PDB file of C-alpha atoms in Angstrom:
ATOM      1  CA  MET A 993     245.595  18.074 257.531  1.00 77.00           C
ATOM      2  CA  GLY A 994     245.385  16.869 261.112  1.00 87.00           C
ATOM      3  CA  PHE A 995     248.204  14.303 260.953  1.00 88.00           C
ATOM      4  CA  PRO A 996     250.990  16.746 259.925  1.00 87.00           C
ATOM      5  CA  LEU A 997     249.819  19.215 262.568  1.00 91.00           C
ATOM      6  CA  LEU A 998     249.827  16.446 265.167  1.00 91.00           C
ATOM      7  CA  GLU A 999     253.339  15.471 264.084  1.00 92.00           C
ATOM      8  CA  LEU A1000     254.469  19.105 264.329  1.00 91.00           C
ATOM      9  CA  ALA A1001     252.982  19.408 267.809  1.00 92.00           C
ATOM     10  CA  GLY A1002     254.805  16.221 268.807  1.00 92.00           C
ATOM     11  CA  ILE A1003     258.119  17.537 267.483  1.00 93.00           C
ATOM     12  CA  VAL A1004     257.656  20.799 269.417  1.00 93.00           C
ATOM     13  CA  TYR A1005     256.809  18.871 272.589  1.00 94.00           C
ATOM     14  CA  ILE A1006     259.872  16.638 272.186  1.00 93.00           C
ATOM     15  CA  TRP A1007     262.014  19.714 271.485  1.00 93.00           C
ATOM     16  CA  HIS A1008     260.908  21.187 274.838  1.00 93.00           C
ATOM     17  CA  GLN A1009     261.769  17.924 276.579  1.00 93.00           C
ATOM     18  CA  ILE A1010     265.189  17.054 275.091  1.00 91.00           C
ATOM     19  CA  GLY A1011     266.229  20.197 273.200  1.00 90.00           C
ATOM     20  CA  ALA A1012     268.589  20.083 270.234  1.00 90.00           C
ATOM     21  CA  TRP A1013     268.808  16.274 270.386  1.00 94.00           C
ATOM     22  CA  THR A1014     265.530  16.392 268.488  1.00 93.00           C
ATOM     23  CA  LEU A1015     267.401  17.493 265.354  1.00 93.00           C
ATOM     24  CA  LEU A1016     269.750  14.527 265.643  1.00 95.00           C
ATOM     25  CA  TRP A1017     266.768  12.191 266.036  1.00 94.00           C
ATOM     26  CA  LEU A1018     265.099  13.667 262.937  1.00 93.00           C
ATOM     27  CA  LEU A1019     268.298  13.421 260.866  1.00 96.00           C
ATOM     28  CA  VAL A1020     268.984   9.833 261.924  1.00 95.00           C
ATOM     29  CA  SER A1021     265.376   8.931 261.184  1.00 96.00           C
ATOM     30  CA  VAL A1022     265.616  10.356 257.649  1.00 95.00           C
ATOM     31  CA  PHE A1023     268.937   8.575 257.039  1.00 97.00           C
ATOM     32  CA  VAL A1024     267.603   5.219 258.295  1.00 95.00           C
ATOM     33  CA  GLY A1025     264.443   5.593 256.211  1.00 95.00           C
ATOM     34  CA  ALA A1026     266.371   6.428 253.044  1.00 96.00           C
ATOM     35  CA  SER A1027     268.787   3.542 253.552  1.00 96.00           C
ATOM     36  CA  LEU A1028     265.890   1.165 254.228  1.00 94.00           C
ATOM     37  CA  ILE A1029     264.230   2.181 250.950  1.00 95.00           C
ATOM     38  CA  ALA A1030     267.517   1.847 249.049  1.00 95.00           C
ATOM     39  CA  THR A1031     268.121  -1.606 250.519  1.00 93.00           C
ATOM     40  CA  GLU A1032     264.630  -2.777 249.636  1.00 91.00           C
ATOM     41  CA  ARG A1033     265.027  -1.443 246.126  1.00 92.00           C
ATOM     42  CA  LEU A1034     268.139  -3.564 245.669  1.00 92.00           C
ATOM     43  CA  THR A1035     266.967  -6.742 247.388  1.00 89.00           C
ATOM     44  CA  PHE A1036     263.341  -6.930 246.278  1.00 89.00           C
ATOM     45  CA  MET A1037     263.785  -8.751 242.969  1.00 90.00           C
ATOM     46  CA  PRO A1038     266.376 -11.300 244.185  1.00 88.00           C
ATOM     47  CA  ARG A1039     264.178 -12.080 247.200  1.00 86.00           C
ATOM     48  CA  LEU A1040     261.110 -12.495 244.986  1.00 86.00           C
ATOM     49  CA  VAL A1041     262.944 -14.687 242.473  1.00 87.00           C
ATOM     50  CA  GLY A1042     264.406 -16.780 245.300  1.00 85.00           C
ATOM     51  CA  ALA A1043     260.964 -17.301 246.788  1.00 83.00           C
ATOM     52  CA  MET A1044     259.503 -18.306 243.436  1.00 84.00           C
ATOM     53  CA  MET A1045     262.350 -20.661 242.563  1.00 85.00           C
ATOM     54  CA  GLY A1046     262.286 -22.196 246.020  1.00 81.00           C
ATOM     55  CA  GLY A1047     258.599 -22.975 245.792  1.00 81.00           C
ATOM     56  CA  ALA A1048     257.652 -20.498 248.523  1.00 80.00           C
ATOM     57  CA  ASN A1049     254.783 -18.072 248.324  1.00 81.00           C
ATOM     58  CA  PRO A1050     255.953 -14.995 246.370  1.00 84.00           C
ATOM     59  CA  PHE A1051     253.252 -12.864 247.992  1.00 87.00           C
ATOM     60  CA  ALA A1052     254.919 -13.333 251.389  1.00 84.00           C
ATOM     61  CA  ALA A1053     258.131 -11.828 249.981  1.00 84.00           C
ATOM     62  CA  LEU A1054     256.105  -9.054 248.357  1.00 87.00           C
ATOM     63  CA  LYS A1055     254.292  -8.309 251.615  1.00 89.00           C
ATOM     64  CA  GLY A1056     257.518  -8.168 253.621  1.00 88.00           C
ATOM     65  CA  SER A1057     259.208  -5.864 251.129  1.00 89.00           C
ATOM     66  CA  GLY A1058     256.141  -3.642 250.962  1.00 90.00           C
ATOM     67  CA  LEU A1059     256.033  -3.316 254.741  1.00 92.00           C
ATOM     68  CA  ARG A1060     259.722  -2.418 254.905  1.00 93.00           C
ATOM     69  CA  PHE A1061     259.358   0.118 252.066  1.00 94.00           C
ATOM     70  CA  LEU A1062     256.364   1.751 253.783  1.00 95.00           C
ATOM     71  CA  ALA A1063     258.328   1.840 257.044  1.00 95.00           C
ATOM     72  CA  GLY A1064     261.148   3.630 255.220  1.00 95.00           C
ATOM     73  CA  LEU A1065     258.724   6.224 253.885  1.00 95.00           C
ATOM     74  CA  LEU A1066     257.275   6.777 257.342  1.00 95.00           C
ATOM     75  CA  LEU A1067     260.755   7.194 258.814  1.00 95.00           C
ATOM     76  CA  ILE A1068     261.536   9.898 256.261  1.00 95.00           C
ATOM     77  CA  PHE A1069     258.352  11.767 257.212  1.00 93.00           C
ATOM     78  CA  PRO A1070     259.334  13.765 260.328  1.00 91.00           C
ATOM     79  CA  GLY A1071     257.528  13.080 263.556  1.00 91.00           C
ATOM     80  CA  ALA A1072     257.248  10.706 266.460  1.00 92.00           C
ATOM     81  CA  ILE A1073     253.931   9.137 265.493  1.00 93.00           C
ATOM     82  CA  SER A1074     255.100   8.164 262.021  1.00 94.00           C
ATOM     83  CA  ASP A1075     258.343   6.795 263.491  1.00 94.00           C
ATOM     84  CA  VAL A1076     256.425   4.608 265.949  1.00 94.00           C
ATOM     85  CA  ILE A1077     254.206   3.327 263.130  1.00 95.00           C
ATOM     86  CA  ALA A1078     257.353   2.635 261.069  1.00 95.00           C
ATOM     87  CA  VAL A1079     258.942   0.632 263.894  1.00 94.00           C
ATOM     88  CA  VAL A1080     255.747  -1.406 264.276  1.00 95.00           C
ATOM     89  CA  LEU A1081     255.734  -2.119 260.516  1.00 94.00           C
ATOM     90  CA  LEU A1082     259.408  -3.116 260.630  1.00 92.00           C
ATOM     91  CA  LEU A1083     258.811  -5.488 263.517  1.00 92.00           C
ATOM     92  CA  TRP A1084     255.757  -6.889 261.767  1.00 92.00           C
ATOM     93  CA  SER A1085     257.767  -7.534 258.602  1.00 87.00           C
ATOM     94  CA  LEU A1086     260.591  -9.201 260.546  1.00 84.00           C
ATOM     95  CA  PHE A1087     258.363 -11.534 262.522  1.00 79.00           C
ATOM     96  CA  GLN A1088     256.244 -12.723 259.630  1.00 70.00           C
ATOM     97  CA  PRO A1089     256.074 -16.518 259.593  1.00 56.00           C
ATOM     98  CA  ALA A1090     258.402 -18.093 257.076  1.00 52.00           C
ATOM     99  CA  PRO A1091     256.656 -19.582 254.059  1.00 51.00           C
ATOM    100  CA  MET A1092     256.017 -23.286 254.389  1.00 50.00           C
ATOM    101  CA  MET A1093     258.596 -25.347 252.572  1.00 47.00           C
ATOM    102  CA  LYS A1094     257.840 -28.675 251.043  1.00 50.00           C
ATOM    103  CA  HIS A1095     259.616 -31.701 252.489  1.00 45.00           C
ATOM    104  CA  TRP A1096     261.967 -32.017 249.544  1.00 46.00           C
ATOM    105  CA  GLN A1097     263.070 -28.395 249.921  1.00 50.00           C
ATOM    106  CA  ALA A1098     264.178 -29.036 253.475  1.00 50.00           C
ATOM    107  CA  GLY A1099     266.624 -31.686 252.300  1.00 52.00           C
ATOM    108  CA  GLY A1100     264.357 -34.712 251.982  1.00 51.00           C
ATOM    109  CA  ALA A1101     263.807 -36.748 248.863  1.00 50.00           C
ATOM    110  CA  ARG A1102     261.648 -35.358 246.092  1.00 55.00           C
ATOM    111  CA  PRO A1103     258.446 -37.268 245.388  1.00 53.00           C
ATOM    112  CA  GLU A1104     259.626 -38.122 241.896  1.00 56.00           C
ATOM    113  CA  ASP A1105     263.087 -39.344 242.954  1.00 59.00           C
ATOM    114  CA  ASP A1106     262.118 -42.984 242.539  1.00 64.00           C
ATOM    115  CA  VAL A1107     261.461 -42.466 238.813  1.00 65.00           C
ATOM    116  CA  ILE A1108     264.422 -42.452 236.448  1.00 68.00           C
ATOM    117  CA  GLU A1109     263.619 -40.992 233.091  1.00 72.00           C
ATOM    118  CA  GLY A1110     265.661 -41.531 229.962  1.00 74.00           C
ATOM    119  CA  GLU A1111     266.090 -43.662 226.905  1.00 78.00           C
ATOM    120  CA  PHE A1112     267.518 -47.140 226.941  1.00 74.00           C
ATOM    121  CA  ARG A1113     268.285 -49.836 224.462  1.00 81.00           C
ATOM    122  CA  ARG A1114     268.541 -53.486 225.361  1.00 83.00           C
ATOM    123  CA  MET A1115     271.562 -55.194 223.869  1.00 83.00           C
ATOM    124  CA  ASP A1116     271.746 -59.013 223.872  1.00 77.00           C
TER     125      ASP A1116
END
């Protein structure tokens, strides 16, 4: 019960400081949060499949998408504290280290490139 009351007190304080611009901030925050959730909903599966097919860790893609989705939810919830937490989560998801790629994924030769498989028949 304390967090929503704290958020309400923060909104009232900001309203006294900047006036009606507070409504614009709240509307933009809801719009950005909803668009962030919609974007994550559309890009989650392709990002996960790309990570799995590329040999990267799929949990890193899952963690990044989860952080962005949670940030979108926090942006929809009105208040300054939840918006600050959402921005921190967004920055955390953007600056996650990229999954380590194997040498052959970065353009080098695969370890099994020196082996040619197939059938052959010797003709004299």
